[in-house]
């Protein structure tokens, strides 16, 4: 039995870092740096997000205001930091919600009766048939400035991708000889999900979540561009770009700042989505170790049999 397979959360985290490609590492560092700097600014800056000083508007970067001030004399550094944290928070929450709902419904669809599976598939087809951007715009326009409504709208259009991928991939995995062997050895659906489906789906889902977070940030900024997203005086990257655009000739550096922040956020998630070094195939040893840690003595005895039967046909396994 292998002894170097990560079984604790710390070991899993270290193992994930070791499997990162250079691009993924750069993206993660960039993301952590932006979030960390934004939180430091919000905690230790002496300015408020909404504090106005009409005698110092559209100023250039200085020692007092590192990124200058906007048309109302508000600190751009404070507002930019607040907007970055808001965008990151919304993007992560939307992706987590969409992935949990999509993966959950995908698994339910695979293991449920045909009628329920058909109903879930029909709902997903209806959502897919509707233009995602139009749905987000309509729902956001119903309650302008509501962060909750923006969150619901973005999560609503993103869960279908996770559902479709989970459903199709889980069907293929359950039809494989390895999963069939597990059934013949008496393992239930919970075991099949934990040992076969989730490990196989994890690399694909991580890539989808990275792209999903980037898309959520772009959607939120897009809502700000058309004034149906977050409303003033809350700082939001898309809204800040629109508000500062009339002053692009007087203070072009101010217009560029929120646009650069959006680009860096999206770039960092896209770099993290790079999965050249991530294998979608989990070794039998990994399955065996996870089985031992989760299922106790029964799994220890049975997984040994299954390990020897990984490459055997179901008919041969049935004789074990």
PDB file of C-alpha atoms in Angstrom:
ATOM      1  CA  UNK A   1       0.000   0.000   0.000  1.00  0.00           C
ATOM      2  CA  UNK A   2       1.437   3.392  -0.874  1.00  0.00           C
ATOM      3  CA  UNK A   3       2.312   5.541   2.099  1.00  0.00           C
ATOM      4  CA  UNK A   4       2.992   8.845   0.358  1.00  0.00           C
ATOM      5  CA  UNK A   5      -0.557   9.553  -0.810  1.00  0.00           C
ATOM      6  CA  UNK A   6      -1.981  12.735   0.826  1.00  0.00           C
ATOM      7  CA  UNK A   7      -4.786  11.904   3.223  1.00  0.00           C
ATOM      8  CA  UNK A   8      -4.977  15.072   5.360  1.00  0.00           C
ATOM      9  CA  UNK A   9      -6.114  18.537   4.281  1.00  0.00           C
ATOM     10  CA  UNK A  10      -2.582  19.898   4.648  1.00  0.00           C
ATOM     11  CA  UNK A  11      -1.138  17.092   2.542  1.00  0.00           C
ATOM     12  CA  UNK A  12      -3.816  17.587  -0.104  1.00  0.00           C
ATOM     13  CA  UNK A  13      -3.010  21.323  -0.217  1.00  0.00           C
ATOM     14  CA  UNK A  14       0.715  20.671  -0.542  1.00  0.00           C
ATOM     15  CA  UNK A  15       0.054  18.074  -3.234  1.00  0.00           C
ATOM     16  CA  UNK A  16      -2.126  20.540  -5.169  1.00  0.00           C
ATOM     17  CA  UNK A  17       0.644  23.140  -5.057  1.00  0.00           C
ATOM     18  CA  UNK A  18       3.155  20.588  -6.300  1.00  0.00           C
ATOM     19  CA  UNK A  19       0.949  19.742  -9.283  1.00  0.00           C
ATOM     20  CA  UNK A  20       0.567  23.411 -10.263  1.00  0.00           C
ATOM     21  CA  UNK A  21       2.039  24.554 -13.552  1.00  0.00           C
ATOM     22  CA  UNK A  22       4.049  27.760 -13.738  1.00  0.00           C
ATOM     23  CA  UNK A  23       1.071  29.613 -15.225  1.00  0.00           C
ATOM     24  CA  UNK A  24      -1.246  28.461 -12.471  1.00  0.00           C
ATOM     25  CA  UNK A  25       1.263  29.492  -9.819  1.00  0.00           C
ATOM     26  CA  UNK A  26       1.670  32.954 -11.386  1.00  0.00           C
ATOM     27  CA  UNK A  27      -2.105  33.360 -11.554  1.00  0.00           C
ATOM     28  CA  UNK A  28      -2.523  32.360  -7.918  1.00  0.00           C
ATOM     29  CA  UNK A  29       0.241  34.694  -6.756  1.00  0.00           C
ATOM     30  CA  UNK A  30      -1.266  37.563  -8.756  1.00  0.00           C
ATOM     31  CA  UNK A  31      -4.696  36.921  -7.283  1.00  0.00           C
ATOM     32  CA  UNK A  32      -3.432  36.668  -3.705  1.00  0.00           C
ATOM     33  CA  UNK A  33      -1.341  39.816  -4.161  1.00  0.00           C
ATOM     34  CA  UNK A  34      -4.318  41.844  -5.415  1.00  0.00           C
ATOM     35  CA  UNK A  35      -6.580  40.606  -2.644  1.00  0.00           C
ATOM     36  CA  UNK A  36      -3.947  41.064   0.053  1.00  0.00           C
ATOM     37  CA  UNK A  37      -3.028  44.584  -1.013  1.00  0.00           C
ATOM     38  CA  UNK A  38      -6.690  45.552  -1.274  1.00  0.00           C
ATOM     39  CA  UNK A  39      -7.416  44.315   2.241  1.00  0.00           C
ATOM     40  CA  UNK A  40      -4.372  46.148   3.607  1.00  0.00           C
ATOM     41  CA  UNK A  41      -5.517  49.378   1.989  1.00  0.00           C
ATOM     42  CA  UNK A  42      -9.042  48.993   3.347  1.00  0.00           C
ATOM     43  CA  UNK A  43      -7.768  48.256   6.856  1.00  0.00           C
ATOM     44  CA  UNK A  44      -4.980  50.766   7.216  1.00  0.00           C
ATOM     45  CA  UNK A  45      -5.686  53.657   4.833  1.00  0.00           C
ATOM     46  CA  UNK A  46      -6.755  56.857   6.520  1.00  0.00           C
ATOM     47  CA  UNK A  47      -9.373  57.653   3.859  1.00  0.00           C
ATOM     48  CA  UNK A  48     -12.962  56.518   3.522  1.00  0.00           C
ATOM     49  CA  UNK A  49     -14.493  55.052   0.394  1.00  0.00           C
ATOM     50  CA  UNK A  50     -17.125  57.781   0.067  1.00  0.00           C
ATOM     51  CA  UNK A  51     -15.279  60.717   1.623  1.00  0.00           C
ATOM     52  CA  UNK A  52     -15.447  63.667  -0.792  1.00  0.00           C
ATOM     53  CA  UNK A  53     -13.150  66.651  -1.146  1.00  0.00           C
ATOM     54  CA  UNK A  54     -14.391  68.880  -3.954  1.00  0.00           C
ATOM     55  CA  UNK A  55     -11.323  71.108  -3.679  1.00  0.00           C
ATOM     56  CA  UNK A  56      -9.072  68.255  -4.821  1.00  0.00           C
ATOM     57  CA  UNK A  57     -10.797  66.583  -7.762  1.00  0.00           C
ATOM     58  CA  UNK A  58      -9.129  64.659 -10.583  1.00  0.00           C
ATOM     59  CA  UNK A  59      -5.716  64.970  -8.976  1.00  0.00           C
ATOM     60  CA  UNK A  60      -2.704  63.067 -10.190  1.00  0.00           C
ATOM     61  CA  UNK A  61      -1.108  60.337  -8.059  1.00  0.00           C
ATOM     62  CA  UNK A  62       0.769  61.817  -5.111  1.00  0.00           C
ATOM     63  CA  UNK A  63       2.169  60.837  -1.729  1.00  0.00           C
ATOM     64  CA  UNK A  64      -1.188  61.657  -0.139  1.00  0.00           C
ATOM     65  CA  UNK A  65      -3.325  59.946  -2.781  1.00  0.00           C
ATOM     66  CA  UNK A  66      -1.255  57.183  -4.377  1.00  0.00           C
ATOM     67  CA  UNK A  67      -3.668  56.699  -7.288  1.00  0.00           C
ATOM     68  CA  UNK A  68      -5.104  60.228  -7.376  1.00  0.00           C
ATOM     69  CA  UNK A  69      -8.692  61.318  -6.731  1.00  0.00           C
ATOM     70  CA  UNK A  70     -11.836  61.039  -8.825  1.00  0.00           C
ATOM     71  CA  UNK A  71     -14.310  63.712  -9.923  1.00  0.00           C
ATOM     72  CA  UNK A  72     -15.610  64.089  -6.354  1.00  0.00           C
ATOM     73  CA  UNK A  73     -12.204  64.140  -4.700  1.00  0.00           C
ATOM     74  CA  UNK A  74     -12.518  60.585  -3.397  1.00  0.00           C
ATOM     75  CA  UNK A  75      -9.432  58.452  -2.973  1.00  0.00           C
ATOM     76  CA  UNK A  76      -9.053  56.182  -5.998  1.00  0.00           C
ATOM     77  CA  UNK A  77      -6.866  53.792  -4.024  1.00  0.00           C
ATOM     78  CA  UNK A  78      -9.616  53.181  -1.470  1.00  0.00           C
ATOM     79  CA  UNK A  79     -12.353  52.838  -4.066  1.00  0.00           C
ATOM     80  CA  UNK A  80     -10.267  50.554  -6.261  1.00  0.00           C
ATOM     81  CA  UNK A  81      -9.396  48.313  -3.309  1.00  0.00           C
ATOM     82  CA  UNK A  82     -13.052  48.107  -2.290  1.00  0.00           C
ATOM     83  CA  UNK A  83     -14.141  47.320  -5.851  1.00  0.00           C
ATOM     84  CA  UNK A  84     -11.537  44.546  -6.235  1.00  0.00           C
ATOM     85  CA  UNK A  85     -12.628  42.860  -3.005  1.00  0.00           C
ATOM     86  CA  UNK A  86     -16.288  43.148  -4.041  1.00  0.00           C
ATOM     87  CA  UNK A  87     -15.648  41.630  -7.482  1.00  0.00           C
ATOM     88  CA  UNK A  88     -13.566  38.785  -6.076  1.00  0.00           C
ATOM     89  CA  UNK A  89     -16.113  38.024  -3.382  1.00  0.00           C
ATOM     90  CA  UNK A  90     -19.002  37.921  -5.838  1.00  0.00           C
ATOM     91  CA  UNK A  91     -17.063  35.863  -8.385  1.00  0.00           C
ATOM     92  CA  UNK A  92     -16.049  33.217  -5.844  1.00  0.00           C
ATOM     93  CA  UNK A  93     -19.511  32.969  -4.284  1.00  0.00           C
ATOM     94  CA  UNK A  94     -21.208  32.682  -7.684  1.00  0.00           C
ATOM     95  CA  UNK A  95     -18.811  29.964  -8.820  1.00  0.00           C
ATOM     96  CA  UNK A  96     -19.147  27.966  -5.602  1.00  0.00           C
ATOM     97  CA  UNK A  97     -22.935  28.152  -5.768  1.00  0.00           C
ATOM     98  CA  UNK A  98     -23.120  27.245  -9.448  1.00  0.00           C
ATOM     99  CA  UNK A  99     -20.675  24.345  -9.095  1.00  0.00           C
ATOM    100  CA  UNK A 100     -22.378  22.868  -6.026  1.00  0.00           C
ATOM    101  CA  UNK A 101     -25.819  23.085  -7.642  1.00  0.00           C
ATOM    102  CA  UNK A 102     -24.625  21.872 -11.051  1.00  0.00           C
ATOM    103  CA  UNK A 103     -22.553  18.949  -9.768  1.00  0.00           C
ATOM    104  CA  UNK A 104     -25.271  17.971  -7.285  1.00  0.00           C
ATOM    105  CA  UNK A 105     -27.997  17.930  -9.928  1.00  0.00           C
ATOM    106  CA  UNK A 106     -25.706  16.088 -12.331  1.00  0.00           C
ATOM    107  CA  UNK A 107     -25.150  13.305  -9.807  1.00  0.00           C
ATOM    108  CA  UNK A 108     -28.840  13.203  -8.916  1.00  0.00           C
ATOM    109  CA  UNK A 109     -29.691  12.910 -12.590  1.00  0.00           C
ATOM    110  CA  UNK A 110     -27.312   9.984 -13.069  1.00  0.00           C
ATOM    111  CA  UNK A 111     -28.554   7.950 -10.103  1.00  0.00           C
ATOM    112  CA  UNK A 112     -32.247   8.946 -10.170  1.00  0.00           C
ATOM    113  CA  UNK A 113     -35.151   7.362 -12.087  1.00  0.00           C
ATOM    114  CA  UNK A 114     -35.524   8.292 -15.748  1.00  0.00           C
ATOM    115  CA  UNK A 115     -38.514  10.567 -15.124  1.00  0.00           C
ATOM    116  CA  UNK A 116     -36.699  12.781 -12.615  1.00  0.00           C
ATOM    117  CA  UNK A 117     -33.547  12.780 -14.749  1.00  0.00           C
ATOM    118  CA  UNK A 118     -35.591  13.852 -17.750  1.00  0.00           C
ATOM    119  CA  UNK A 119     -37.177  16.689 -15.766  1.00  0.00           C
ATOM    120  CA  UNK A 120     -33.788  18.017 -14.629  1.00  0.00           C
ATOM    121  CA  UNK A 121     -32.426  17.723 -18.152  1.00  0.00           C
ATOM    122  CA  UNK A 122     -35.434  19.602 -19.507  1.00  0.00           C
ATOM    123  CA  UNK A 123     -34.902  22.461 -17.071  1.00  0.00           C
ATOM    124  CA  UNK A 124     -31.241  22.676 -18.059  1.00  0.00           C
ATOM    125  CA  UNK A 125     -32.189  22.781 -21.744  1.00  0.00           C
ATOM    126  CA  UNK A 126     -34.586  25.659 -21.088  1.00  0.00           C
ATOM    127  CA  UNK A 127     -31.914  27.625 -19.226  1.00  0.00           C
ATOM    128  CA  UNK A 128     -29.414  26.928 -22.000  1.00  0.00           C
ATOM    129  CA  UNK A 129     -31.872  28.119 -24.646  1.00  0.00           C
ATOM    130  CA  UNK A 130     -32.123  31.543 -23.009  1.00  0.00           C
ATOM    131  CA  UNK A 131     -29.365  34.090 -23.666  1.00  0.00           C
ATOM    132  CA  UNK A 132     -27.304  34.194 -20.480  1.00  0.00           C
ATOM    133  CA  UNK A 133     -26.431  37.868 -20.729  1.00  0.00           C
ATOM    134  CA  UNK A 134     -30.076  38.835 -21.280  1.00  0.00           C
ATOM    135  CA  UNK A 135     -31.142  36.848 -18.199  1.00  0.00           C
ATOM    136  CA  UNK A 136     -28.522  38.543 -16.058  1.00  0.00           C
ATOM    137  CA  UNK A 137     -29.496  41.968 -17.401  1.00  0.00           C
ATOM    138  CA  UNK A 138     -33.225  41.401 -16.856  1.00  0.00           C
ATOM    139  CA  UNK A 139     -32.901  40.055 -13.328  1.00  0.00           C
ATOM    140  CA  UNK A 140     -30.451  42.781 -12.343  1.00  0.00           C
ATOM    141  CA  UNK A 141     -32.653  45.488 -13.862  1.00  0.00           C
ATOM    142  CA  UNK A 142     -35.620  44.254 -11.794  1.00  0.00           C
ATOM    143  CA  UNK A 143     -33.861  45.278  -8.582  1.00  0.00           C
ATOM    144  CA  UNK A 144     -31.118  47.779  -9.548  1.00  0.00           C
ATOM    145  CA  UNK A 145     -28.200  47.881  -7.161  1.00  0.00           C
ATOM    146  CA  UNK A 146     -29.101  44.607  -5.433  1.00  0.00           C
ATOM    147  CA  UNK A 147     -25.977  42.516  -4.924  1.00  0.00           C
ATOM    148  CA  UNK A 148     -28.178  39.551  -4.026  1.00  0.00           C
ATOM    149  CA  UNK A 149     -30.031  39.718  -7.337  1.00  0.00           C
ATOM    150  CA  UNK A 150     -26.764  39.959  -9.290  1.00  0.00           C
ATOM    151  CA  UNK A 151     -25.469  36.931  -7.435  1.00  0.00           C
ATOM    152  CA  UNK A 152     -28.621  34.923  -8.155  1.00  0.00           C
ATOM    153  CA  UNK A 153     -28.622  35.928 -11.827  1.00  0.00           C
ATOM    154  CA  UNK A 154     -24.990  34.963 -12.450  1.00  0.00           C
ATOM    155  CA  UNK A 155     -25.220  31.689 -10.514  1.00  0.00           C
ATOM    156  CA  UNK A 156     -28.438  30.843 -12.361  1.00  0.00           C
ATOM    157  CA  UNK A 157     -26.777  30.957 -15.791  1.00  0.00           C
ATOM    158  CA  UNK A 158     -23.569  29.190 -14.716  1.00  0.00           C
ATOM    159  CA  UNK A 159     -24.833  26.011 -13.013  1.00  0.00           C
ATOM    160  CA  UNK A 160     -25.895  24.381 -16.279  1.00  0.00           C
ATOM    161  CA  UNK A 161     -22.300  23.973 -17.461  1.00  0.00           C
ATOM    162  CA  UNK A 162     -21.371  22.024 -14.328  1.00  0.00           C
ATOM    163  CA  UNK A 163     -24.542  19.936 -14.598  1.00  0.00           C
ATOM    164  CA  UNK A 164     -23.890  18.930 -18.210  1.00  0.00           C
ATOM    165  CA  UNK A 165     -20.220  18.066 -17.667  1.00  0.00           C
ATOM    166  CA  UNK A 166     -20.928  16.129 -14.453  1.00  0.00           C
ATOM    167  CA  UNK A 167     -23.785  14.179 -15.981  1.00  0.00           C
ATOM    168  CA  UNK A 168     -21.958  13.169 -19.137  1.00  0.00           C
ATOM    169  CA  UNK A 169     -18.708  12.323 -17.397  1.00  0.00           C
ATOM    170  CA  UNK A 170     -20.396  10.406 -14.567  1.00  0.00           C
ATOM    171  CA  UNK A 171     -22.288   8.273 -17.062  1.00  0.00           C
ATOM    172  CA  UNK A 172     -19.062   7.344 -18.812  1.00  0.00           C
ATOM    173  CA  UNK A 173     -17.336   6.545 -15.523  1.00  0.00           C
ATOM    174  CA  UNK A 174     -20.193   4.387 -14.251  1.00  0.00           C
ATOM    175  CA  UNK A 175     -20.119   2.411 -17.500  1.00  0.00           C
ATOM    176  CA  UNK A 176     -16.399   1.701 -17.153  1.00  0.00           C
ATOM    177  CA  UNK A 177     -15.146  -1.750 -16.060  1.00  0.00           C
ATOM    178  CA  UNK A 178     -13.609  -0.258 -12.929  1.00  0.00           C
ATOM    179  CA  UNK A 179     -16.917   1.118 -11.661  1.00  0.00           C
ATOM    180  CA  UNK A 180     -18.667  -2.090 -12.610  1.00  0.00           C
ATOM    181  CA  UNK A 181     -16.117  -4.031 -10.604  1.00  0.00           C
ATOM    182  CA  UNK A 182     -16.871  -1.851  -7.584  1.00  0.00           C
ATOM    183  CA  UNK A 183     -20.558  -2.684  -7.891  1.00  0.00           C
ATOM    184  CA  UNK A 184     -19.800  -6.388  -8.111  1.00  0.00           C
ATOM    185  CA  UNK A 185     -17.759  -6.083  -4.938  1.00  0.00           C
ATOM    186  CA  UNK A 186     -20.783  -4.632  -3.178  1.00  0.00           C
ATOM    187  CA  UNK A 187     -19.944  -0.932  -3.013  1.00  0.00           C
ATOM    188  CA  UNK A 188     -22.838   1.548  -3.027  1.00  0.00           C
ATOM    189  CA  UNK A 189     -23.403   4.741  -5.029  1.00  0.00           C
ATOM    190  CA  UNK A 190     -21.826   6.891  -2.341  1.00  0.00           C
ATOM    191  CA  UNK A 191     -18.615   4.945  -2.680  1.00  0.00           C
ATOM    192  CA  UNK A 192     -18.706   5.205  -6.492  1.00  0.00           C
ATOM    193  CA  UNK A 193     -19.097   8.979  -6.270  1.00  0.00           C
ATOM    194  CA  UNK A 194     -16.306   9.388  -3.749  1.00  0.00           C
ATOM    195  CA  UNK A 195     -13.809   7.030  -5.295  1.00  0.00           C
ATOM    196  CA  UNK A 196     -14.475   7.157  -9.041  1.00  0.00           C
ATOM    197  CA  UNK A 197     -16.536  10.182 -10.081  1.00  0.00           C
ATOM    198  CA  UNK A 198     -15.282  13.086  -7.936  1.00  0.00           C
ATOM    199  CA  UNK A 199     -11.546  12.326  -8.390  1.00  0.00           C
ATOM    200  CA  UNK A 200     -12.061  12.074 -12.140  1.00  0.00           C
ATOM    201  CA  UNK A 201     -14.102  15.280 -12.310  1.00  0.00           C
ATOM    202  CA  UNK A 202     -11.905  17.379 -10.015  1.00  0.00           C
ATOM    203  CA  UNK A 203      -9.375  18.657 -12.613  1.00  0.00           C
ATOM    204  CA  UNK A 204     -12.130  19.552 -15.083  1.00  0.00           C
ATOM    205  CA  UNK A 205     -14.213  21.272 -12.417  1.00  0.00           C
ATOM    206  CA  UNK A 206     -11.272  23.314 -11.155  1.00  0.00           C
ATOM    207  CA  UNK A 207     -10.654  24.602 -14.676  1.00  0.00           C
ATOM    208  CA  UNK A 208     -14.327  25.408 -15.155  1.00  0.00           C
ATOM    209  CA  UNK A 209     -14.470  27.223 -11.811  1.00  0.00           C
ATOM    210  CA  UNK A 210     -11.500  29.413 -12.730  1.00  0.00           C
ATOM    211  CA  UNK A 211     -13.128  30.410 -16.013  1.00  0.00           C
ATOM    212  CA  UNK A 212     -16.467  30.818 -14.249  1.00  0.00           C
ATOM    213  CA  UNK A 213     -15.013  33.252 -11.717  1.00  0.00           C
ATOM    214  CA  UNK A 214     -13.488  35.320 -14.524  1.00  0.00           C
ATOM    215  CA  UNK A 215     -16.805  35.373 -16.377  1.00  0.00           C
ATOM    216  CA  UNK A 216     -18.669  36.390 -13.212  1.00  0.00           C
ATOM    217  CA  UNK A 217     -16.341  39.360 -12.741  1.00  0.00           C
ATOM    218  CA  UNK A 218     -16.812  40.386 -16.379  1.00  0.00           C
ATOM    219  CA  UNK A 219     -20.607  40.073 -16.063  1.00  0.00           C
ATOM    220  CA  UNK A 220     -20.632  42.226 -12.950  1.00  0.00           C
ATOM    221  CA  UNK A 221     -18.489  44.849 -14.698  1.00  0.00           C
ATOM    222  CA  UNK A 222     -20.751  44.664 -17.748  1.00  0.00           C
ATOM    223  CA  UNK A 223     -23.781  45.399 -15.586  1.00  0.00           C
ATOM    224  CA  UNK A 224     -21.945  48.421 -14.234  1.00  0.00           C
ATOM    225  CA  UNK A 225     -21.240  49.627 -17.773  1.00  0.00           C
ATOM    226  CA  UNK A 226     -24.996  49.832 -18.487  1.00  0.00           C
ATOM    227  CA  UNK A 227     -25.966  51.166 -15.026  1.00  0.00           C
ATOM    228  CA  UNK A 228     -28.078  48.161 -13.968  1.00  0.00           C
ATOM    229  CA  UNK A 229     -25.522  46.679 -11.604  1.00  0.00           C
ATOM    230  CA  UNK A 230     -24.189  48.085  -8.348  1.00  0.00           C
ATOM    231  CA  UNK A 231     -25.351  51.661  -7.859  1.00  0.00           C
ATOM    232  CA  UNK A 232     -23.388  54.719  -6.625  1.00  0.00           C
ATOM    233  CA  UNK A 233     -21.794  55.488  -4.250  1.00  0.00           C
ATOM    234  CA  UNK A 234     -20.673  51.843  -3.912  1.00  0.00           C
ATOM    235  CA  UNK A 235     -17.359  51.271  -5.666  1.00  0.00           C
ATOM    236  CA  UNK A 236     -17.555  48.733  -8.502  1.00  0.00           C
ATOM    237  CA  UNK A 237     -15.039  48.371 -11.321  1.00  0.00           C
ATOM    238  CA  UNK A 238     -17.461  48.620 -14.248  1.00  0.00           C
ATOM    239  CA  UNK A 239     -19.393  51.495 -12.700  1.00  0.00           C
ATOM    240  CA  UNK A 240     -16.161  53.360 -11.898  1.00  0.00           C
ATOM    241  CA  UNK A 241     -15.059  53.067 -15.538  1.00  0.00           C
ATOM    242  CA  UNK A 242     -18.317  54.576 -16.781  1.00  0.00           C
ATOM    243  CA  UNK A 243     -18.332  57.364 -14.206  1.00  0.00           C
ATOM    244  CA  UNK A 244     -14.763  58.367 -15.012  1.00  0.00           C
ATOM    245  CA  UNK A 245     -15.044  58.060 -18.790  1.00  0.00           C
ATOM    246  CA  UNK A 246     -16.252  61.707 -19.342  1.00  0.00           C
ATOM    247  CA  UNK A 247     -12.926  62.836 -17.848  1.00  0.00           C
ATOM    248  CA  UNK A 248     -10.659  60.694 -20.020  1.00  0.00           C
ATOM    249  CA  UNK A 249      -9.048  63.772 -21.589  1.00  0.00           C
ATOM    250  CA  UNK A 250      -8.396  65.553 -18.279  1.00  0.00           C
ATOM    251  CA  UNK A 251      -7.359  62.498 -16.269  1.00  0.00           C
ATOM    252  CA  UNK A 252      -6.759  59.432 -18.471  1.00  0.00           C
ATOM    253  CA  UNK A 253      -4.909  57.642 -15.647  1.00  0.00           C
ATOM    254  CA  UNK A 254      -8.156  57.515 -13.663  1.00  0.00           C
ATOM    255  CA  UNK A 255     -10.086  55.855 -16.492  1.00  0.00           C
ATOM    256  CA  UNK A 256      -7.345  53.287 -16.964  1.00  0.00           C
ATOM    257  CA  UNK A 257      -7.182  52.153 -13.329  1.00  0.00           C
ATOM    258  CA  UNK A 258     -10.464  50.161 -13.058  1.00  0.00           C
ATOM    259  CA  UNK A 259      -9.927  48.722 -16.535  1.00  0.00           C
ATOM    260  CA  UNK A 260      -6.457  47.499 -15.577  1.00  0.00           C
ATOM    261  CA  UNK A 261      -7.868  46.004 -12.378  1.00  0.00           C
ATOM    262  CA  UNK A 262     -10.529  44.096 -14.340  1.00  0.00           C
ATOM    263  CA  UNK A 263      -7.906  42.827 -16.787  1.00  0.00           C
ATOM    264  CA  UNK A 264      -5.580  41.636 -14.014  1.00  0.00           C
ATOM    265  CA  UNK A 265      -8.387  39.833 -12.177  1.00  0.00           C
ATOM    266  CA  UNK A 266      -9.546  38.060 -15.318  1.00  0.00           C
ATOM    267  CA  UNK A 267      -5.959  37.267 -16.330  1.00  0.00           C
ATOM    268  CA  UNK A 268      -5.180  35.728 -12.958  1.00  0.00           C
ATOM    269  CA  UNK A 269      -8.186  33.387 -13.151  1.00  0.00           C
ATOM    270  CA  UNK A 270      -7.393  32.443 -16.742  1.00  0.00           C
ATOM    271  CA  UNK A 271      -3.826  31.593 -15.768  1.00  0.00           C
ATOM    272  CA  UNK A 272      -5.137  29.455 -12.924  1.00  0.00           C
ATOM    273  CA  UNK A 273      -7.363  27.630 -15.403  1.00  0.00           C
ATOM    274  CA  UNK A 274      -4.286  26.347 -17.230  1.00  0.00           C
ATOM    275  CA  UNK A 275      -4.253  22.599 -16.586  1.00  0.00           C
ATOM    276  CA  UNK A 276      -1.463  21.294 -18.810  1.00  0.00           C
ATOM    277  CA  UNK A 277       0.072  19.423 -15.939  1.00  0.00           C
ATOM    278  CA  UNK A 278      -3.169  18.326 -14.356  1.00  0.00           C
ATOM    279  CA  UNK A 279      -4.090  14.760 -15.128  1.00  0.00           C
ATOM    280  CA  UNK A 280      -7.713  13.780 -15.275  1.00  0.00           C
ATOM    281  CA  UNK A 281      -6.752  10.205 -14.559  1.00  0.00           C
ATOM    282  CA  UNK A 282      -6.401   9.262 -10.924  1.00  0.00           C
ATOM    283  CA  UNK A 283      -4.159   6.327 -10.232  1.00  0.00           C
ATOM    284  CA  UNK A 284      -5.535   3.184  -8.646  1.00  0.00           C
ATOM    285  CA  UNK A 285      -3.172   3.757  -5.731  1.00  0.00           C
ATOM    286  CA  UNK A 286      -4.834   7.085  -5.046  1.00  0.00           C
ATOM    287  CA  UNK A 287      -8.233   5.442  -5.135  1.00  0.00           C
ATOM    288  CA  UNK A 288      -6.993   2.767  -2.794  1.00  0.00           C
ATOM    289  CA  UNK A 289      -5.616   5.233  -0.251  1.00  0.00           C
ATOM    290  CA  UNK A 290      -8.745   7.352  -0.251  1.00  0.00           C
ATOM    291  CA  UNK A 291     -10.813   4.232   0.136  1.00  0.00           C
ATOM    292  CA  UNK A 292      -8.818   3.134   3.177  1.00  0.00           C
ATOM    293  CA  UNK A 293      -9.099   6.488   4.911  1.00  0.00           C
ATOM    294  CA  UNK A 294     -12.825   6.767   4.406  1.00  0.00           C
ATOM    295  CA  UNK A 295     -14.282   3.316   4.704  1.00  0.00           C
ATOM    296  CA  UNK A 296     -12.408   1.562   7.515  1.00  0.00           C
ATOM    297  CA  UNK A 297     -11.699  -2.118   7.749  1.00  0.00           C
ATOM    298  CA  UNK A 298     -14.353  -3.181   5.306  1.00  0.00           C
ATOM    299  CA  UNK A 299     -12.853  -0.955   2.656  1.00  0.00           C
ATOM    300  CA  UNK A 300      -9.377  -2.191   3.487  1.00  0.00           C
ATOM    301  CA  UNK A 301     -10.314  -5.759   2.751  1.00  0.00           C
ATOM    302  CA  UNK A 302     -12.450  -4.982  -0.256  1.00  0.00           C
ATOM    303  CA  UNK A 303     -10.191  -2.403  -1.823  1.00  0.00           C
ATOM    304  CA  UNK A 304      -7.359  -4.901  -1.837  1.00  0.00           C
ATOM    305  CA  UNK A 305      -9.534  -7.173  -3.900  1.00  0.00           C
ATOM    306  CA  UNK A 306     -10.553  -4.320  -6.121  1.00  0.00           C
ATOM    307  CA  UNK A 307      -7.006  -3.161  -6.593  1.00  0.00           C
ATOM    308  CA  UNK A 308      -6.073  -6.537  -7.979  1.00  0.00           C
ATOM    309  CA  UNK A 309      -9.155  -6.476 -10.173  1.00  0.00           C
ATOM    310  CA  UNK A 310      -8.645  -3.013 -11.684  1.00  0.00           C
ATOM    311  CA  UNK A 311      -7.559  -4.494 -14.981  1.00  0.00           C
ATOM    312  CA  UNK A 312      -9.820  -7.528 -14.939  1.00  0.00           C
ATOM    313  CA  UNK A 313     -13.140  -7.932 -16.623  1.00  0.00           C
ATOM    314  CA  UNK A 314     -16.369  -7.739 -14.575  1.00  0.00           C
ATOM    315  CA  UNK A 315     -16.930 -11.461 -15.192  1.00  0.00           C
ATOM    316  CA  UNK A 316     -13.590 -12.256 -13.605  1.00  0.00           C
ATOM    317  CA  UNK A 317     -14.233  -9.915 -10.703  1.00  0.00           C
ATOM    318  CA  UNK A 318     -17.567 -11.550  -9.982  1.00  0.00           C
ATOM    319  CA  UNK A 319     -15.651 -14.713  -9.096  1.00  0.00           C
ATOM    320  CA  UNK A 320     -13.706 -12.957  -6.327  1.00  0.00           C
TER     321      UNK A 320
END
